[in-house]
Amino acid sequence: MTADDLIRSARAAGRSSLDESAGKRLLAQFGIAVPSSVMVAPDEPAGPKLTGLRAPFVVKVVSPDILHKSDAGGVRVGITDSTQVDAAIRAMCAHPVIAKARLDGFLVEEMAPPGEELVVGGLKDPQFGPLVMVGLGGIFVEVMQDVAFRIAPIERIDAHEMLSELKAAALLDGARGRAPVCREALIDVLLRVGGAGGLLLRLHDDIAEADLNPVIVSERGAVAVDARFILTPEGGK
Ligand code: ADP
Ligand code: MG
């Protein structure tokens, strides 16, 4: 499916956002790395679907009623085999929040290599049009509001500057005994979101808000492990 098809089919289903699986397919269309994944139905044995995936896995609930999956008990990381995947899905189905939600199914995906968690986002400013943002995940964004914004489209030099502006930028250079993260991979993600050919500009009419939270950036690359796109109410061109 092309990006336009993904958006069209969400709208046809009466949705105002893309589910995580569709969101990640959209990112892949723009060359952004996402974990290999499969969707599993609540009552389906996961085993046969996992043959193309490499453990360890992550299991996540996919529901239009659940925005923050972890808060709802809907994310389990570090799962090593299909028996544990089935058990995680059963346990999630029994969770009170998940039990009463509408379910699209469960996303089973590969774990990204460990690294720093960043947030890359996009939104539409009524005055300036599409804006692209980046920040370090967790408390840096939520509590310290340590983020950098630019009007899209950005160029490579802008993406570099955005990262240098972050107060927590030192974490990218190998704090906590870690190797420095691959800044170029992160900059590529920023350009694929907010650059001239990036998704914010190309899908300007349809995407009201983009939230890649987190993008896990390791020594070798950057993988968007969560993706949320809110569609414009009007839609289309
Ligand atoms: P939500 O934000 O809805 O709670 P996420 O999909 O962001 O759910 O998952 C929560 C956390 O789990 C992420 O911030 C990340 O730390 C971890 N995580 C999720 N998916 C993966 C993955 N594929 N590889 C490694 N860690 C992951
Ligand atoms: Mg998330």
mmCIF file of C-alpha atoms in Angstrom, residues 9-10 19 29 36-37 43 57 68 88 107 121-122 136 142 145 148-149 162 195 207 209 219 224 226 234:
data_model
loop_
_atom_site.group_PDB
_atom_site.id
_atom_site.type_symbol
_atom_site.label_atom_id
_atom_site.label_comp_id
_atom_site.label_asym_id
_atom_site.label_seq_id
_atom_site.Cartn_x
_atom_site.Cartn_y
_atom_site.Cartn_z
ATOM 1 C CA SER A 9 -8.279 3.237 4.012
ATOM 2 C CA ALA A 10 -8.076 4.746 7.528
ATOM 3 C CA ASP A 19 -3.067 2.677 13.764
ATOM 4 C CA GLN A 29 7.431 4.270 2.516
ATOM 5 C CA SER A 36 9.787 -6.043 11.238
ATOM 6 C CA SER A 37 6.383 -6.985 12.589
ATOM 7 C CA ASP A 43 -7.451 -15.662 19.704
ATOM 8 C CA PHE A 57 10.032 -9.717 20.379
ATOM 9 C CA HIS A 68 -0.775 5.200 25.596
ATOM 10 C CA ALA A 88 1.475 -12.015 26.774
ATOM 11 C CA LEU A 107 1.476 -6.166 16.932
ATOM 12 C CA GLY A 121 7.404 14.927 15.640
ATOM 13 C CA GLY A 122 5.524 17.069 13.241
ATOM 14 C CA LEU A 136 15.277 13.291 23.834
ATOM 15 C CA GLU A 142 7.895 15.789 29.096
ATOM 16 C CA GLN A 145 10.596 20.551 27.462
ATOM 17 C CA ALA A 148 13.991 21.953 19.048
ATOM 18 C CA PHE A 149 11.496 23.084 16.405
ATOM 19 C CA MET A 162 18.421 21.199 15.962
ATOM 20 C CA GLY A 195 12.802 17.739 4.651
ATOM 21 C CA ILE A 207 -1.314 14.720 8.292
ATOM 22 C CA GLU A 209 0.254 15.563 13.593
ATOM 23 C CA GLU A 219 25.701 3.354 17.326
ATOM 24 C CA ALA A 224 11.140 4.254 14.833
ATOM 25 C CA ASP A 226 6.272 3.734 17.818
ATOM 26 C CA GLU A 234 -10.926 17.882 6.115
#
